[in-house]
């Protein structure tokens, strides 16, 4: 097994069960139909959306991404501040294919994804139109070219999201952050922003249905998520690590992982307009990590109208 192919011990049988209420079969079918309609709308709408200025384009992306998650019955809460525009490497733990629209609902960006996704029906085409950077996970020799492509996107002012665990985990455990992508942030001299993604049930326990692990077929994952009820997703935008703080990608990767692992995920949902109660060692860090982003939180808890597209490059 190549070091570029990290694996997770999580399996669908052990980790992807749903312990909460279930939607009826007709309700689940309606959810899937709504999701398919949004994906097709995204494919058709991507070319004109790409022509919009950055601000309106990002609003469309966020609305579309939130609508896709809501089509599956998943409510979103975003904590923290998106911060200024400009090149930035976003790094997050990896649980599900849902992570992609979940991150886009908080911070529209370019994604780094395995090349297999390019061949997925509908979703693959949408990913290509969204400016996804595809990597050949089974070709270690392709790694330098991938790092170079990410660096170029960062230097062009894009936000780029990577999932440095290299594989999906169920959310109850987490893999080690691989170092390679962090070299791009060092080369481009841009900040690294860690993100913590969680899927929870109403009682605050981890939700198993979104986990896309092991040899789980995409069709089985779609149906399991469509049948699950009471799932909510949280995105925590953690304090950015400024360029120059770490000279080696090993140290930068370790710092980002400490930030993601160290987040307490049981914080209750904030009410609209009421900040979450900050916790943590530093006033600056706790404000950034635990404060709901006002402009984002307002719409992620509503039912946004279907919008057009996934992310296109800035």
PDB file of N, CA, C and O in Angstrom, residues 213-252:
ATOM      1  N   UNK A 213     -17.751   5.588   4.209  1.00  0.00           N
ATOM      2  CA  UNK A 213     -16.495   4.950   4.588  1.00  0.00           C
ATOM      3  C   UNK A 213     -16.374   3.578   3.942  1.00  0.00           C
ATOM      4  O   UNK A 213     -17.348   2.982   3.493  1.00  0.00           O
ATOM      5  N   UNK A 214     -15.148   3.078   3.943  1.00  0.00           N
ATOM      6  CA  UNK A 214     -14.897   1.741   3.428  1.00  0.00           C
ATOM      7  C   UNK A 214     -15.301   1.600   1.968  1.00  0.00           C
ATOM      8  O   UNK A 214     -15.033   2.469   1.138  1.00  0.00           O
ATOM      9  N   UNK A 215     -15.955   0.495   1.673  1.00  0.00           N
ATOM     10  CA  UNK A 215     -16.402   0.206   0.309  1.00  0.00           C
ATOM     11  C   UNK A 215     -17.873   0.575   0.111  1.00  0.00           C
ATOM     12  O   UNK A 215     -18.571  -0.033  -0.708  1.00  0.00           O
ATOM     13  N   UNK A 216     -18.331   1.542   0.834  1.00  0.00           N
ATOM     14  CA  UNK A 216     -19.731   1.969   0.772  1.00  0.00           C
ATOM     15  C   UNK A 216     -20.069   2.464  -0.642  1.00  0.00           C
ATOM     16  O   UNK A 216     -19.460   3.421  -1.122  1.00  0.00           O
ATOM     17  N   UNK A 217     -21.042   1.869  -1.345  1.00  0.00           N
ATOM     18  CA  UNK A 217     -21.434   2.400  -2.659  1.00  0.00           C
ATOM     19  C   UNK A 217     -22.131   3.749  -2.502  1.00  0.00           C
ATOM     20  O   UNK A 217     -22.824   4.002  -1.519  1.00  0.00           O
ATOM     21  N   UNK A 218     -21.959   4.605  -3.495  1.00  0.00           N
ATOM     22  CA  UNK A 218     -22.584   5.919  -3.440  1.00  0.00           C
ATOM     23  C   UNK A 218     -24.100   5.804  -3.357  1.00  0.00           C
ATOM     24  O   UNK A 218     -24.752   6.559  -2.631  1.00  0.00           O
ATOM     25  N   UNK A 219     -24.681   4.854  -4.086  1.00  0.00           N
ATOM     26  CA  UNK A 219     -26.140   4.703  -4.071  1.00  0.00           C
ATOM     27  C   UNK A 219     -26.636   4.339  -2.673  1.00  0.00           C
ATOM     28  O   UNK A 219     -27.660   4.856  -2.226  1.00  0.00           O
ATOM     29  N   UNK A 220     -25.904   3.458  -1.985  1.00  0.00           N
ATOM     30  CA  UNK A 220     -26.305   3.083  -0.627  1.00  0.00           C
ATOM     31  C   UNK A 220     -26.199   4.271   0.319  1.00  0.00           C
ATOM     32  O   UNK A 220     -27.050   4.477   1.189  1.00  0.00           O
ATOM     33  N   UNK A 221     -25.140   5.070   0.142  1.00  0.00           N
ATOM     34  CA  UNK A 221     -24.970   6.251   0.984  1.00  0.00           C
ATOM     35  C   UNK A 221     -26.099   7.258   0.756  1.00  0.00           C
ATOM     36  O   UNK A 221     -26.649   7.819   1.710  1.00  0.00           O
ATOM     37  N   UNK A 222     -26.445   7.487  -0.504  1.00  0.00           N
ATOM     38  CA  UNK A 222     -27.530   8.420  -0.812  1.00  0.00           C
ATOM     39  C   UNK A 222     -28.837   7.984  -0.152  1.00  0.00           C
ATOM     40  O   UNK A 222     -29.553   8.799   0.446  1.00  0.00           O
ATOM     41  N   UNK A 223     -29.156   6.706  -0.261  1.00  0.00           N
ATOM     42  CA  UNK A 223     -30.417   6.221   0.301  1.00  0.00           C
ATOM     43  C   UNK A 223     -30.408   6.282   1.827  1.00  0.00           C
ATOM     44  O   UNK A 223     -31.404   6.645   2.449  1.00  0.00           O
ATOM     45  N   UNK A 224     -29.278   5.942   2.441  1.00  0.00           N
ATOM     46  CA  UNK A 224     -29.186   5.981   3.901  1.00  0.00           C
ATOM     47  C   UNK A 224     -29.383   7.405   4.419  1.00  0.00           C
ATOM     48  O   UNK A 224     -30.096   7.633   5.409  1.00  0.00           O
ATOM     49  N   UNK A 225     -28.770   8.374   3.748  1.00  0.00           N
ATOM     50  CA  UNK A 225     -28.914   9.772   4.173  1.00  0.00           C
ATOM     51  C   UNK A 225     -30.347  10.253   3.949  1.00  0.00           C
ATOM     52  O   UNK A 225     -30.920  10.961   4.782  1.00  0.00           O
ATOM     53  N   UNK A 226     -30.940   9.863   2.820  1.00  0.00           N
ATOM     54  CA  UNK A 226     -32.316  10.282   2.532  1.00  0.00           C
ATOM     55  C   UNK A 226     -33.302   9.716   3.550  1.00  0.00           C
ATOM     56  O   UNK A 226     -34.323  10.351   3.844  1.00  0.00           O
ATOM     57  N   UNK A 227     -33.016   8.535   4.115  1.00  0.00           N
ATOM     58  CA  UNK A 227     -33.914   7.930   5.088  1.00  0.00           C
ATOM     59  C   UNK A 227     -33.713   8.472   6.507  1.00  0.00           C
ATOM     60  O   UNK A 227     -34.608   8.345   7.352  1.00  0.00           O
ATOM     61  N   UNK A 228     -32.549   9.057   6.779  1.00  0.00           N
ATOM     62  CA  UNK A 228     -32.242   9.500   8.140  1.00  0.00           C
ATOM     63  C   UNK A 228     -33.002  10.782   8.484  1.00  0.00           C
ATOM     64  O   UNK A 228     -33.164  11.668   7.645  1.00  0.00           O
ATOM     65  N   UNK A 229     -33.426  10.876   9.716  1.00  0.00           N
ATOM     66  CA  UNK A 229     -34.066  12.098  10.211  1.00  0.00           C
ATOM     67  C   UNK A 229     -33.303  12.587  11.437  1.00  0.00           C
ATOM     68  O   UNK A 229     -32.658  11.830  12.137  1.00  0.00           O
ATOM     69  N   UNK A 230     -33.401  13.901  11.667  1.00  0.00           N
ATOM     70  CA  UNK A 230     -32.784  14.465  12.858  1.00  0.00           C
ATOM     71  C   UNK A 230     -31.295  14.680  12.760  1.00  0.00           C
ATOM     72  O   UNK A 230     -30.620  14.813  13.785  1.00  0.00           O
ATOM     73  N   UNK A 231     -30.744  14.739  11.534  1.00  0.00           N
ATOM     74  CA  UNK A 231     -29.308  14.960  11.371  1.00  0.00           C
ATOM     75  C   UNK A 231     -29.045  16.450  11.176  1.00  0.00           C
ATOM     76  O   UNK A 231     -29.728  17.112  10.400  1.00  0.00           O
ATOM     77  N   UNK A 232     -28.069  16.960  11.880  1.00  0.00           N
ATOM     78  CA  UNK A 232     -27.647  18.349  11.683  1.00  0.00           C
ATOM     79  C   UNK A 232     -26.139  18.376  11.499  1.00  0.00           C
ATOM     80  O   UNK A 232     -25.422  17.492  11.984  1.00  0.00           O
ATOM     81  N   UNK A 233     -25.676  19.370  10.784  1.00  0.00           N
ATOM     82  CA  UNK A 233     -24.249  19.492  10.488  1.00  0.00           C
ATOM     83  C   UNK A 233     -23.712  20.787  11.082  1.00  0.00           C
ATOM     84  O   UNK A 233     -24.401  21.807  11.099  1.00  0.00           O
ATOM     85  N   UNK A 234     -22.488  20.728  11.571  1.00  0.00           N
ATOM     86  CA  UNK A 234     -21.809  21.912  12.093  1.00  0.00           C
ATOM     87  C   UNK A 234     -20.497  22.120  11.350  1.00  0.00           C
ATOM     88  O   UNK A 234     -19.763  21.170  11.079  1.00  0.00           O
ATOM     89  N   UNK A 235     -20.224  23.382  11.037  1.00  0.00           N
ATOM     90  CA  UNK A 235     -18.924  23.788  10.493  1.00  0.00           C
ATOM     91  C   UNK A 235     -18.322  24.786  11.464  1.00  0.00           C
ATOM     92  O   UNK A 235     -18.949  25.798  11.781  1.00  0.00           O
ATOM     93  N   UNK A 236     -17.124  24.502  11.925  1.00  0.00           N
ATOM     94  CA  UNK A 236     -16.429  25.442  12.806  1.00  0.00           C
ATOM     95  C   UNK A 236     -15.216  25.992  12.062  1.00  0.00           C
ATOM     96  O   UNK A 236     -14.288  25.248  11.730  1.00  0.00           O
ATOM     97  N   UNK A 237     -15.256  27.290  11.789  1.00  0.00           N
ATOM     98  CA  UNK A 237     -14.149  27.979  11.138  1.00  0.00           C
ATOM     99  C   UNK A 237     -13.173  28.396  12.238  1.00  0.00           C
ATOM    100  O   UNK A 237     -13.433  29.341  12.978  1.00  0.00           O
ATOM    101  N   UNK A 238     -12.086  27.696  12.355  1.00  0.00           N
ATOM    102  CA  UNK A 238     -11.149  27.892  13.454  1.00  0.00           C
ATOM    103  C   UNK A 238     -10.148  28.999  13.122  1.00  0.00           C
ATOM    104  O   UNK A 238     -10.010  29.391  11.961  1.00  0.00           O
ATOM    105  N   UNK A 239      -9.457  29.521  14.119  1.00  0.00           N
ATOM    106  CA  UNK A 239      -8.504  30.614  13.878  1.00  0.00           C
ATOM    107  C   UNK A 239      -7.469  30.251  12.821  1.00  0.00           C
ATOM    108  O   UNK A 239      -6.923  29.139  12.822  1.00  0.00           O
ATOM    109  N   UNK A 240      -7.204  31.189  11.929  1.00  0.00           N
ATOM    110  CA  UNK A 240      -6.260  30.954  10.841  1.00  0.00           C
ATOM    111  C   UNK A 240      -4.821  30.906  11.371  1.00  0.00           C
ATOM    112  O   UNK A 240      -4.474  31.638  12.296  1.00  0.00           O
ATOM    113  N   UNK A 241      -4.028  30.056  10.764  1.00  0.00           N
ATOM    114  CA  UNK A 241      -2.601  29.983  11.070  1.00  0.00           C
ATOM    115  C   UNK A 241      -1.883  30.869  10.058  1.00  0.00           C
ATOM    116  O   UNK A 241      -1.876  30.574   8.856  1.00  0.00           O
ATOM    117  N   UNK A 242      -1.288  31.972  10.486  1.00  0.00           N
ATOM    118  CA  UNK A 242      -0.716  32.922   9.517  1.00  0.00           C
ATOM    119  C   UNK A 242       0.528  32.364   8.844  1.00  0.00           C
ATOM    120  O   UNK A 242       1.232  31.515   9.406  1.00  0.00           O
ATOM    121  N   UNK A 243       0.829  32.845   7.646  1.00  0.00           N
ATOM    122  CA  UNK A 243       2.048  32.401   6.964  1.00  0.00           C
ATOM    123  C   UNK A 243       3.285  32.820   7.750  1.00  0.00           C
ATOM    124  O   UNK A 243       3.322  33.902   8.353  1.00  0.00           O
ATOM    125  N   UNK A 244       4.272  31.966   7.759  1.00  0.00           N
ATOM    126  CA  UNK A 244       5.517  32.265   8.454  1.00  0.00           C
ATOM    127  C   UNK A 244       5.584  31.743   9.872  1.00  0.00           C
ATOM    128  O   UNK A 244       6.670  31.731  10.472  1.00  0.00           O
ATOM    129  N   UNK A 245       4.468  31.296  10.434  1.00  0.00           N
ATOM    130  CA  UNK A 245       4.514  30.802  11.815  1.00  0.00           C
ATOM    131  C   UNK A 245       5.275  29.479  11.896  1.00  0.00           C
ATOM    132  O   UNK A 245       5.960  29.204  12.880  1.00  0.00           O
ATOM    133  N   UNK A 246       5.128  28.648  10.870  1.00  0.00           N
ATOM    134  CA  UNK A 246       5.846  27.367  10.830  1.00  0.00           C
ATOM    135  C   UNK A 246       6.648  27.303   9.543  1.00  0.00           C
ATOM    136  O   UNK A 246       6.156  27.660   8.478  1.00  0.00           O
ATOM    137  N   UNK A 247       7.874  26.806   9.657  1.00  0.00           N
ATOM    138  CA  UNK A 247       8.754  26.752   8.489  1.00  0.00           C
ATOM    139  C   UNK A 247       8.681  25.416   7.768  1.00  0.00           C
ATOM    140  O   UNK A 247       9.093  25.310   6.621  1.00  0.00           O
ATOM    141  N   UNK A 248       8.158  24.384   8.423  1.00  0.00           N
ATOM    142  CA  UNK A 248       8.140  23.048   7.839  1.00  0.00           C
ATOM    143  C   UNK A 248       6.705  22.551   7.750  1.00  0.00           C
ATOM    144  O   UNK A 248       5.902  22.769   8.663  1.00  0.00           O
ATOM    145  N   UNK A 249       6.395  21.864   6.669  1.00  0.00           N
ATOM    146  CA  UNK A 249       5.027  21.365   6.472  1.00  0.00           C
ATOM    147  C   UNK A 249       4.624  20.372   7.544  1.00  0.00           C
ATOM    148  O   UNK A 249       3.445  20.248   7.869  1.00  0.00           O
ATOM    149  N   UNK A 250       5.593  19.649   8.095  1.00  0.00           N
ATOM    150  CA  UNK A 250       5.284  18.706   9.177  1.00  0.00           C
ATOM    151  C   UNK A 250       4.697  19.439  10.371  1.00  0.00           C
ATOM    152  O   UNK A 250       3.684  19.019  10.939  1.00  0.00           O
ATOM    153  N   UNK A 251       5.322  20.541  10.764  1.00  0.00           N
ATOM    154  CA  UNK A 251       4.846  21.299  11.919  1.00  0.00           C
ATOM    155  C   UNK A 251       3.521  21.988  11.612  1.00  0.00           C
ATOM    156  O   UNK A 251       2.641  22.086  12.485  1.00  0.00           O
ATOM    157  N   UNK A 252       3.365  22.461  10.379  1.00  0.00           N
ATOM    158  CA  UNK A 252       2.121  23.131   9.995  1.00  0.00           C
ATOM    159  C   UNK A 252       0.961  22.139   9.996  1.00  0.00           C
ATOM    160  O   UNK A 252      -0.133  22.447  10.490  1.00  0.00           O
TER     161      UNK A 252
END
